[in-house]
PDB file of C-alpha atoms in Angstrom:
ATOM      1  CA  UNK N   1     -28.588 -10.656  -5.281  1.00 49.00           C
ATOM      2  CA  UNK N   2     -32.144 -10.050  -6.767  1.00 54.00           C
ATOM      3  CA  UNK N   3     -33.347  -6.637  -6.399  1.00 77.00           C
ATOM      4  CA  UNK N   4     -30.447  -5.398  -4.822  1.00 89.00           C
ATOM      5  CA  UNK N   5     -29.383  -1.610  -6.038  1.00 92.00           C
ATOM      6  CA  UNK N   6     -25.243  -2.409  -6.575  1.00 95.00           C
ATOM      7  CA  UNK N   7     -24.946   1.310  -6.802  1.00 94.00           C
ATOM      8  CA  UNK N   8     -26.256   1.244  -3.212  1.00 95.00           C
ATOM      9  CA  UNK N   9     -24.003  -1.529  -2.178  1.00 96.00           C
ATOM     10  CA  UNK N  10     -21.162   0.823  -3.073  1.00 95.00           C
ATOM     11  CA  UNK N  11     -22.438   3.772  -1.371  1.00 94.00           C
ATOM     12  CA  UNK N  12     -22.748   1.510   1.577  1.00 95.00           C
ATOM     13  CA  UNK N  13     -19.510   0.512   1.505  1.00 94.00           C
ATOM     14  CA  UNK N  14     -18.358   4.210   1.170  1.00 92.00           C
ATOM     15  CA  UNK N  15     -19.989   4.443   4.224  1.00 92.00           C
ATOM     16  CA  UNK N  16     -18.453   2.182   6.081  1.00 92.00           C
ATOM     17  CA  UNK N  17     -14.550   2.624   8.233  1.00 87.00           C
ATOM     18  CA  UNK N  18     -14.630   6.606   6.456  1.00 86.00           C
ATOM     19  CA  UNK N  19     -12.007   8.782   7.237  1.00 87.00           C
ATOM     20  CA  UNK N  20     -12.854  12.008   8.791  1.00 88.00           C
ATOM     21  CA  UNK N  21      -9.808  13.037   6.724  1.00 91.00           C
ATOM     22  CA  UNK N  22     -11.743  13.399   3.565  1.00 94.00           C
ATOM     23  CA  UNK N  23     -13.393  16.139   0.817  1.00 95.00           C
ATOM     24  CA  UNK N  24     -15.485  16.441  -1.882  1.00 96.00           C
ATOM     25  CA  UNK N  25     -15.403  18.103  -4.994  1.00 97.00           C
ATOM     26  CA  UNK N  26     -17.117  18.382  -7.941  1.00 97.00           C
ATOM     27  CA  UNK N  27     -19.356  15.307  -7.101  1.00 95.00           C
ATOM     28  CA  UNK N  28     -15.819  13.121  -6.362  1.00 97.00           C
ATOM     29  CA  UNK N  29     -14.763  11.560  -3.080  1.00 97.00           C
ATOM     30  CA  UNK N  30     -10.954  12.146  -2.213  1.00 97.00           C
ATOM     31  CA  UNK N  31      -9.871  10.343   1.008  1.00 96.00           C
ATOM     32  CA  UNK N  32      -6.466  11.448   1.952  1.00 95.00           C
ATOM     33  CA  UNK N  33      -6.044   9.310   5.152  1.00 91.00           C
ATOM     34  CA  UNK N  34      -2.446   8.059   5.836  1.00 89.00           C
ATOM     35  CA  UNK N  35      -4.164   4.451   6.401  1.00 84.00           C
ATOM     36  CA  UNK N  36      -2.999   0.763   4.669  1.00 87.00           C
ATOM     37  CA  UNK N  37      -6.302   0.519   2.984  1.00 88.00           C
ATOM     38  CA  UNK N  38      -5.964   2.369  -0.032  1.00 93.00           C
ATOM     39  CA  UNK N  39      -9.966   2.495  -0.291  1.00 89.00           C
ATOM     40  CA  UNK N  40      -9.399   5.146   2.464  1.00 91.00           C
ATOM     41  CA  UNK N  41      -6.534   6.909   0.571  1.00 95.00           C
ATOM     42  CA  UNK N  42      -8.278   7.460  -3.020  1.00 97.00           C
ATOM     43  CA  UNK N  43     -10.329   9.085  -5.314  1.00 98.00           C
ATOM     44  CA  UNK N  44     -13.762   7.989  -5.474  1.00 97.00           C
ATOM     45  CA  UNK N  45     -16.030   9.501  -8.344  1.00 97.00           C
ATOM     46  CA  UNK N  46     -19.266   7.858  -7.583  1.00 94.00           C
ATOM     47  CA  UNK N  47     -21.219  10.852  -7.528  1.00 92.00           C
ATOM     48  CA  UNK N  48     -22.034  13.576 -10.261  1.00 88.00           C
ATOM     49  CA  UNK N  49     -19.085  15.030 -12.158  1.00 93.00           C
ATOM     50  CA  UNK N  50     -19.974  18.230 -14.470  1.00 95.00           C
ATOM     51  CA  UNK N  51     -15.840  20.238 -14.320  1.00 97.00           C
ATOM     52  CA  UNK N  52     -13.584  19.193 -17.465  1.00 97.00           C
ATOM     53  CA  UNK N  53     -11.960  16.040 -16.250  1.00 97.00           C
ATOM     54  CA  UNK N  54      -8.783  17.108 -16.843  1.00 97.00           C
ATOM     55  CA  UNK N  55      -8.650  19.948 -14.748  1.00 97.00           C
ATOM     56  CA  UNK N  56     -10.216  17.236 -12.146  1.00 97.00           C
ATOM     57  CA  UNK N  57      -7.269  14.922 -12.626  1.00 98.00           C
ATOM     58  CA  UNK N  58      -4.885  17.499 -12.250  1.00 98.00           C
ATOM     59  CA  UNK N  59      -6.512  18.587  -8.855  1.00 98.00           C
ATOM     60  CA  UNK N  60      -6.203  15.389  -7.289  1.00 98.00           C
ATOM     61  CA  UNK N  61      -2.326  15.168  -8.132  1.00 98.00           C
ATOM     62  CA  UNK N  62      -2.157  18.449  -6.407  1.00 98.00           C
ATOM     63  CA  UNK N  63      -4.446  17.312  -3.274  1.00 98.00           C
ATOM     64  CA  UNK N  64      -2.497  13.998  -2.889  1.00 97.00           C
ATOM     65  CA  UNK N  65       1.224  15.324  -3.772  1.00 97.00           C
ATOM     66  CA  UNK N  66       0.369  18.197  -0.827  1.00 97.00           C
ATOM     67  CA  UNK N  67      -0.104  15.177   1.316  1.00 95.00           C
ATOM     68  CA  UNK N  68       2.975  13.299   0.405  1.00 95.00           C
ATOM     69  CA  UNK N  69       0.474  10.642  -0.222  1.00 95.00           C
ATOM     70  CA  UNK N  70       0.500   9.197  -4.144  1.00 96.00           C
ATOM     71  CA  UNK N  71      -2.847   9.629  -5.914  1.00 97.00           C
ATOM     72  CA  UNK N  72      -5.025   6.664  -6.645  1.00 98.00           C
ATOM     73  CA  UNK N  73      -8.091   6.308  -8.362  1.00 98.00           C
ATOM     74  CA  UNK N  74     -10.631   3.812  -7.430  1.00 98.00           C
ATOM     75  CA  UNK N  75     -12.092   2.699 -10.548  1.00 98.00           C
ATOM     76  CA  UNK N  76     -15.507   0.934 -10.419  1.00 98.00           C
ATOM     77  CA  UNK N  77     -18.786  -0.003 -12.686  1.00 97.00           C
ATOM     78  CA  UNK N  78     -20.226   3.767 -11.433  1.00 97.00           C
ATOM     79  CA  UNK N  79     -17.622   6.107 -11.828  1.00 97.00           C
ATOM     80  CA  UNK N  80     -18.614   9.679 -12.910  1.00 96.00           C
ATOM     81  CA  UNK N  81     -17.760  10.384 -16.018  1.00 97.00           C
ATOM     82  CA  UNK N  82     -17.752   6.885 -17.058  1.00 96.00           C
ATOM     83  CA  UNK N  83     -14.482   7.453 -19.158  1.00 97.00           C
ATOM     84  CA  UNK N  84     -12.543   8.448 -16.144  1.00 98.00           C
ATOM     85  CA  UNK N  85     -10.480   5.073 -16.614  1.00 98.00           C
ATOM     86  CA  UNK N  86      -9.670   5.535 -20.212  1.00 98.00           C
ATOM     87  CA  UNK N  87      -8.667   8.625 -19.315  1.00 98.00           C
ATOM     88  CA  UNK N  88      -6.430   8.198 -16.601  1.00 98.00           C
ATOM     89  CA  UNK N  89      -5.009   4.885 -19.098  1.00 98.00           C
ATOM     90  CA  UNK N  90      -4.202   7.412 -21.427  1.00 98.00           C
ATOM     91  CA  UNK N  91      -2.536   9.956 -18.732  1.00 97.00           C
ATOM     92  CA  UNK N  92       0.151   6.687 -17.995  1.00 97.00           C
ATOM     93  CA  UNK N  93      -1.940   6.022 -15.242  1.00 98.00           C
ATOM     94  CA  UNK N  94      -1.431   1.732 -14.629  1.00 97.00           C
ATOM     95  CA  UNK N  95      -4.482  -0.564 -13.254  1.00 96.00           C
ATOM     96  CA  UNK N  96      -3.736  -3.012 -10.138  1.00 95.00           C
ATOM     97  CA  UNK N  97      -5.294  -4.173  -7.356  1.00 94.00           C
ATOM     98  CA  UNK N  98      -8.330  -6.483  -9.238  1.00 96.00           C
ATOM     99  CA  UNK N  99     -10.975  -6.674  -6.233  1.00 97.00           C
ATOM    100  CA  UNK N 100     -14.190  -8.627  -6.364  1.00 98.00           C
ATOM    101  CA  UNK N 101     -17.285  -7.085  -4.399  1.00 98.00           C
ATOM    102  CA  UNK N 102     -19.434  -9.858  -3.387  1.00 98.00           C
ATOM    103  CA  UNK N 103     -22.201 -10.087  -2.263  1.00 98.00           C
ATOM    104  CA  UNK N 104     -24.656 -12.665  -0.215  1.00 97.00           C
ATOM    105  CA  UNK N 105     -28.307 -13.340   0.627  1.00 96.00           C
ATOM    106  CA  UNK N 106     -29.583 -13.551   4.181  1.00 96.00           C
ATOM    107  CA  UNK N 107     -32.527 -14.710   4.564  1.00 95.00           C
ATOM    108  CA  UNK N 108     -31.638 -16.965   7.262  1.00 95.00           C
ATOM    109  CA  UNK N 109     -28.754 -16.927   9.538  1.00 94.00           C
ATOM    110  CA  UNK N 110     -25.865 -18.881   9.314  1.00 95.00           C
ATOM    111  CA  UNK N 111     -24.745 -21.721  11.600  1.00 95.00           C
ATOM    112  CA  UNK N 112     -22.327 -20.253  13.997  1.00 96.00           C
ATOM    113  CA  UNK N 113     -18.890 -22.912  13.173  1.00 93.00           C
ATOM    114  CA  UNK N 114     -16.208 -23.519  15.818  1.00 94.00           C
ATOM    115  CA  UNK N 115     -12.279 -23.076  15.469  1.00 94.00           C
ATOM    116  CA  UNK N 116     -10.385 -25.775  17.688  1.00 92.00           C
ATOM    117  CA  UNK N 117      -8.530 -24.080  20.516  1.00 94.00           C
ATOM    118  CA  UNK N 118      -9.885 -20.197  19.024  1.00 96.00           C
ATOM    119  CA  UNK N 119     -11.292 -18.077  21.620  1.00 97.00           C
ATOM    120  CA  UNK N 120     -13.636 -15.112  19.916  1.00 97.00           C
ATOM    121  CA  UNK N 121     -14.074 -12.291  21.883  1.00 97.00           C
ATOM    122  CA  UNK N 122     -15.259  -9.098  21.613  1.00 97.00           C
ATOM    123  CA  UNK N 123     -12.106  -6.701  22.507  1.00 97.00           C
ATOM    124  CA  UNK N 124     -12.329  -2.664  23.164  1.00 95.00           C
ATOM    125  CA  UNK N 125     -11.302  -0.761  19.575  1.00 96.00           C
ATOM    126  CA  UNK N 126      -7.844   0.339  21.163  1.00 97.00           C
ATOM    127  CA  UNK N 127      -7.335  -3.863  21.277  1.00 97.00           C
ATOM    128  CA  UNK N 128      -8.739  -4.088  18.021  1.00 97.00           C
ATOM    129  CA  UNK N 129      -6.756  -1.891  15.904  1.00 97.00           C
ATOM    130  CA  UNK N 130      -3.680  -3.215  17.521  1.00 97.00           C
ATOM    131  CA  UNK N 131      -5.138  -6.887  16.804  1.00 97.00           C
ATOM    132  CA  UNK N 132      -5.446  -5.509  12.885  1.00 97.00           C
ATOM    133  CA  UNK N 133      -2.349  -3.645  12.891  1.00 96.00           C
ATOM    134  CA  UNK N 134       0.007  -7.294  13.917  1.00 96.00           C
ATOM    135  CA  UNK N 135      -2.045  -9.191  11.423  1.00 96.00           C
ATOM    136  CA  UNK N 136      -1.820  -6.754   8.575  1.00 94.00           C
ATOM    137  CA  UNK N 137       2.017  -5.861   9.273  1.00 94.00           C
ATOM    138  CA  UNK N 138       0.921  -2.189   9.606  1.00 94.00           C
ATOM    139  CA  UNK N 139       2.854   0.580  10.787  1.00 94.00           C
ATOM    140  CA  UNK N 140       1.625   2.622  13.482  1.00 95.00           C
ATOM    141  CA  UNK N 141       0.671   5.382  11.571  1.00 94.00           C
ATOM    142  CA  UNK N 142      -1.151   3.344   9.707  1.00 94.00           C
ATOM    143  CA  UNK N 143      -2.757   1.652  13.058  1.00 95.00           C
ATOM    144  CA  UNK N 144      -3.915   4.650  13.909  1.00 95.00           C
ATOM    145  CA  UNK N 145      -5.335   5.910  10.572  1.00 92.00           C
ATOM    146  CA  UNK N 146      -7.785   2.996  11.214  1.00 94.00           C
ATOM    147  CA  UNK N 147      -8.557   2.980  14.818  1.00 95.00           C
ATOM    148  CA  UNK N 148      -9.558   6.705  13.522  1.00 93.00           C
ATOM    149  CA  UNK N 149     -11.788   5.408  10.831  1.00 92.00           C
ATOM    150  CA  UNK N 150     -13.369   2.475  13.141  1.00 94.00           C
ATOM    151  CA  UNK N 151     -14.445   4.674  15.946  1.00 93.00           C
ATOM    152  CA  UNK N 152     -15.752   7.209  13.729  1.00 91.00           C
ATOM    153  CA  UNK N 153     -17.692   5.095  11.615  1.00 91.00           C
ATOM    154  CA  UNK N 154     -21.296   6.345  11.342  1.00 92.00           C
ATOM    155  CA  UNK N 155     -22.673   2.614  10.969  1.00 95.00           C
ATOM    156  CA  UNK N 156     -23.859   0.270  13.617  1.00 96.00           C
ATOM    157  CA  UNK N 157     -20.410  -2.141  14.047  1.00 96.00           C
ATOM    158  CA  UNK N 158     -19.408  -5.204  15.380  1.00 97.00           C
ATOM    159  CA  UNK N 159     -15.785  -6.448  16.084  1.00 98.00           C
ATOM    160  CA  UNK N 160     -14.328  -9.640  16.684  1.00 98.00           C
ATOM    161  CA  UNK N 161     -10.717 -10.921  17.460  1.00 98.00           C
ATOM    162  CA  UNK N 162      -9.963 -14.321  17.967  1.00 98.00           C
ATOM    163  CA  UNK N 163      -7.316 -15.569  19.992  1.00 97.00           C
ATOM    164  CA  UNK N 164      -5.045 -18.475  20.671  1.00 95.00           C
ATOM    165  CA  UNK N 165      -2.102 -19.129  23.413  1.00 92.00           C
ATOM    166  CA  UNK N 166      -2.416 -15.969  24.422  1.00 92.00           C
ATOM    167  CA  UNK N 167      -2.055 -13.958  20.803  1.00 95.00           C
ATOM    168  CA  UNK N 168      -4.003 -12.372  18.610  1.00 97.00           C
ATOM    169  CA  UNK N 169      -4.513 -14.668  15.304  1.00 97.00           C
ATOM    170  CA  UNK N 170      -7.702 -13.348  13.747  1.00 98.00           C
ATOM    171  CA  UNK N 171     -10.061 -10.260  13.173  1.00 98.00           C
ATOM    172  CA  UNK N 172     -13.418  -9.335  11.179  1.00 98.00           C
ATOM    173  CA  UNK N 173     -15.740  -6.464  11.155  1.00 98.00           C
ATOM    174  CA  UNK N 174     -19.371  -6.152  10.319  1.00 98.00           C
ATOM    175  CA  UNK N 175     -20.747  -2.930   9.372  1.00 97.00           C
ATOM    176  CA  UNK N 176     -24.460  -2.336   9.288  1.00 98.00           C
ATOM    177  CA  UNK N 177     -26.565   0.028   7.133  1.00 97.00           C
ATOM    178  CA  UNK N 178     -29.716   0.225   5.618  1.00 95.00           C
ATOM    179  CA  UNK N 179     -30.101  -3.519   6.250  1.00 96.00           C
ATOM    180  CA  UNK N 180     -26.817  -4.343   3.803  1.00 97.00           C
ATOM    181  CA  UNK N 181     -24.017  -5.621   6.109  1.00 98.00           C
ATOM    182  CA  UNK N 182     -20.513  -4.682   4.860  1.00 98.00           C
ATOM    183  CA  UNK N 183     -17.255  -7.731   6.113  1.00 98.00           C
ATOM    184  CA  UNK N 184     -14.116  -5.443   6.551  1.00 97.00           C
ATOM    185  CA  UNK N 185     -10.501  -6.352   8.076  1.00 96.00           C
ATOM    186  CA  UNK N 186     -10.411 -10.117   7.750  1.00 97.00           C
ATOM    187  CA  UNK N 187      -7.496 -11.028   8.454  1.00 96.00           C
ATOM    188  CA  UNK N 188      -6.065 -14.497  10.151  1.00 96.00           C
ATOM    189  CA  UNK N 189      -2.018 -15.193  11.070  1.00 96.00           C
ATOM    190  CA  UNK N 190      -0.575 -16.812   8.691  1.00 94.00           C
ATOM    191  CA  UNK N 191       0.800 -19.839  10.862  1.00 94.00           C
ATOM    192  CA  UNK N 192      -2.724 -20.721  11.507  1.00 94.00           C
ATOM    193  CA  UNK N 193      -4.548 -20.286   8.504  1.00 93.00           C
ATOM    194  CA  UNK N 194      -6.483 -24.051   7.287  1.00 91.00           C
ATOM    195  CA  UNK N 195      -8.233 -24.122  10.786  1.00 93.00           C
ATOM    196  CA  UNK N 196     -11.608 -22.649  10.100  1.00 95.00           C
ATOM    197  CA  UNK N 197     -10.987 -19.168  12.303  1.00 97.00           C
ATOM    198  CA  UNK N 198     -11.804 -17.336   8.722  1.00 97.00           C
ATOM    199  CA  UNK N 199     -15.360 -19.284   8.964  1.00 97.00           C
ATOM    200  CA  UNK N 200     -15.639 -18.743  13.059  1.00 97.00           C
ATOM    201  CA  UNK N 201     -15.227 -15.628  12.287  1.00 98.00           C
ATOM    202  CA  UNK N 202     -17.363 -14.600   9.535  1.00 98.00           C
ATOM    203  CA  UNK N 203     -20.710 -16.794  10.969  1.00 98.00           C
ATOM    204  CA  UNK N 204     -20.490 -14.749  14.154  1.00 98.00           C
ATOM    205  CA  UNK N 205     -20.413 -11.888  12.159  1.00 98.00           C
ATOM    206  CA  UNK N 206     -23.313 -12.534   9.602  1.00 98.00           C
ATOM    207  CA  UNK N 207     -25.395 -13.841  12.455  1.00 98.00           C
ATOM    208  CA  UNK N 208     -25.283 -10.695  13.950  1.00 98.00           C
ATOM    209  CA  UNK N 209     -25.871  -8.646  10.936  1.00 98.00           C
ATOM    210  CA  UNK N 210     -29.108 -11.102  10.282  1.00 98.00           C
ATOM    211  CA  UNK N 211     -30.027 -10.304  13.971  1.00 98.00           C
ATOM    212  CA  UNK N 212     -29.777  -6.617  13.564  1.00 98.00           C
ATOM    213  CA  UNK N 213     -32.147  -6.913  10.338  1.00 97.00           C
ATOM    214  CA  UNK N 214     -29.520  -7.305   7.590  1.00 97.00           C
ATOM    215  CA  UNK N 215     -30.649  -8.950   4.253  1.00 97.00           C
ATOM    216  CA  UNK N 216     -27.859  -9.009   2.649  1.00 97.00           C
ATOM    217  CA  UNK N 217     -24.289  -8.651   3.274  1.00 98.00           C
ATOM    218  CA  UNK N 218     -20.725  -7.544   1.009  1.00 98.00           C
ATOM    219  CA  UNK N 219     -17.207  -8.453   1.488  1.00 98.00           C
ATOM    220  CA  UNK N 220     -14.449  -6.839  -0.944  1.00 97.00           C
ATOM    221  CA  UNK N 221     -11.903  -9.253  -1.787  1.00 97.00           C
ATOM    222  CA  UNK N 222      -8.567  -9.595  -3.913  1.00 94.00           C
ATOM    223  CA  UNK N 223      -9.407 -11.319  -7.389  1.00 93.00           C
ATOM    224  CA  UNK N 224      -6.390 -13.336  -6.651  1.00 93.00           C
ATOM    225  CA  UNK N 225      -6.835 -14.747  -2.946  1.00 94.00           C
ATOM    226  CA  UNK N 226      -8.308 -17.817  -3.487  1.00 94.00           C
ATOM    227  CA  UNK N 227      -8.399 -19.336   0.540  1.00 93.00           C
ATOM    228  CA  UNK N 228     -10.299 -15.771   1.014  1.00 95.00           C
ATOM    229  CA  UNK N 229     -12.461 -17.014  -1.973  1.00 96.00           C
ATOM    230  CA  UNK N 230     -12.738 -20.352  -0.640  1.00 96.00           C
ATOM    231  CA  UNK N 231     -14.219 -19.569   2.511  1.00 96.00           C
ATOM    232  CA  UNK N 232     -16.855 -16.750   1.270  1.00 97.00           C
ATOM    233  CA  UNK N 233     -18.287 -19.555  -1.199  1.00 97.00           C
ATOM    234  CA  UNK N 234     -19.045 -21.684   1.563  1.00 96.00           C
ATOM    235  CA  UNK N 235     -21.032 -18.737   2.755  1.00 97.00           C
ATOM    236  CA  UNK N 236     -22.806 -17.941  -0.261  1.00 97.00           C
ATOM    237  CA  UNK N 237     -21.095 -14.983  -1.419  1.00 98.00           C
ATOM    238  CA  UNK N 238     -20.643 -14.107  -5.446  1.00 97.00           C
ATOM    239  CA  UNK N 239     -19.007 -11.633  -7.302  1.00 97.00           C
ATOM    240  CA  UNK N 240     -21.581  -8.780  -8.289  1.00 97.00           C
ATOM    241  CA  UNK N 241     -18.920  -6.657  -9.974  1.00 97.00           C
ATOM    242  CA  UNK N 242     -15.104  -5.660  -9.359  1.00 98.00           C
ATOM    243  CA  UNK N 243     -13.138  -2.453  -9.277  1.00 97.00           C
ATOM    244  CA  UNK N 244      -9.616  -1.953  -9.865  1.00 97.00           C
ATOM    245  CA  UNK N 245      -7.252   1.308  -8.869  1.00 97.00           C
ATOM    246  CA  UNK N 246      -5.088   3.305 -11.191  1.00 98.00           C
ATOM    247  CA  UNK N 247      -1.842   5.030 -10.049  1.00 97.00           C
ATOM    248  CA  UNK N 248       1.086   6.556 -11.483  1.00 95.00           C
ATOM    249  CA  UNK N 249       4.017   3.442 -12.450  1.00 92.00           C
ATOM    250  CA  UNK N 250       6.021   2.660  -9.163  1.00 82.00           C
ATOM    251  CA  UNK N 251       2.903   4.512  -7.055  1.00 77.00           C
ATOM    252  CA  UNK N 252       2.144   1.560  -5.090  1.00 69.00           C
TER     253      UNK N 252
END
């Protein structure tokens, strides 16, 4: 992680999988997509923030609640003004959702590893979301939230979607930008997880990020998901810092 700019790592991963259905205001970031990902349905103040913060708190509740959506904040090392979270504490506002941004050298490539009886292919996006969709129990609204995001997406991408006995039974992005390479939608069925597709997966994908001139590469993971954990270590990634949401109690 030497010399890398975290603040850039998060802009990065703003970057990456954004909604078109977003604004700004005041410096903040409100996505208000209908998606599963709540990174794509929150308020992100990473940027300046110079209005009274509570007339900025009471905004969002009005953006969100005109969306039928419930209004999250994003909460990370960068926010703008930095007691936005003792703020929103103080407001009732509860914290969840611990996730650990981690982050990984690459200065060589990995070696590519195999999954027994795993084919990895690369599908068409319409394949993909569906493939994301089964293994994230998503509802179609919410499949097509992110096939909107993933074809919109302003970085250079890769998919993958590995396959067994005819199913779907794993997925993985890589998003590429400003040689940082961001790991998004991991996800592998649960009947099959122990047999390495996690690791097929993810060596594919950070060979190809090394290939395209990537450094370094992220991956956001749950604090609590310790297979996910597992399998990222092996890799070399480390926590570089965490974020954590705040919502209203029963929000989520």
């Amino acid at each position: 992680m030497t010399n890398l700019d975290l603040r850039r790592v998060e802009e990065v991963g703003l970057n990456a999988l954004q909604t078109q259905r977003q604004l700004f205001y005041d410096g903040w970031l409100l996505r208000v997509s209908p998606g599963k990902a709540r990174r794509a349905r929150s308020v992100n103040a990473h940027f300046g923030s110079s209005l009274p913060l509570p007339d900025k708190i009471r905004y969002c509740e009005r953006v969100y609640a005109e969306r039928h959506l419930p209004v999250l904040f994003r909460i990370t090392p960068f926010v703008h003004p930095a007691n936005l979270d003792a703020e929103l504490a103080a407001r009732g506002y509860e914290a969840f959702d611990v996730t650990n941004v981690q982050v990984a050298g690459l200065a060589r490539p990995p070696e590519v590893v195999d999954a027994d009886g795993v084919d990895i292919a690369l599908p068409g996006a319409a394949a993909f979301a569906d493939a994301v969709a089964l293994l994230q129990d998503a509802t179609p609204d919410q499949r097509d939230a992110y096939y909107e995001r993933m074809i919109n997406t302003p970085q250079a991408a890769r998919a993958l979607l590995a396959s067994a006995d005819g199913r779907a039974v794993g997925v993985g992005t890589a998003m590429l930008e400003d040689g940082i390479a961001g790991i998004f939608s991991m996800a592998t069925a649960p009947d099959v997880r122990g047999r390495g597709i996690a690791g097929a997966l993810l060596s594919r994908l950070l060979v190809w990020a090394w290939e395209h001139g990537a450094t370094h590469a992220y991956l956001q993971v749950d604090s609590a998901n310790r297979p996910a954990l597992s399998v990222y270590r092996k890799f070399g990634f480390a926590t570089a810092y965490t974020y954590h949401y705040r919502g209203r109690p029963g929000s989520e």
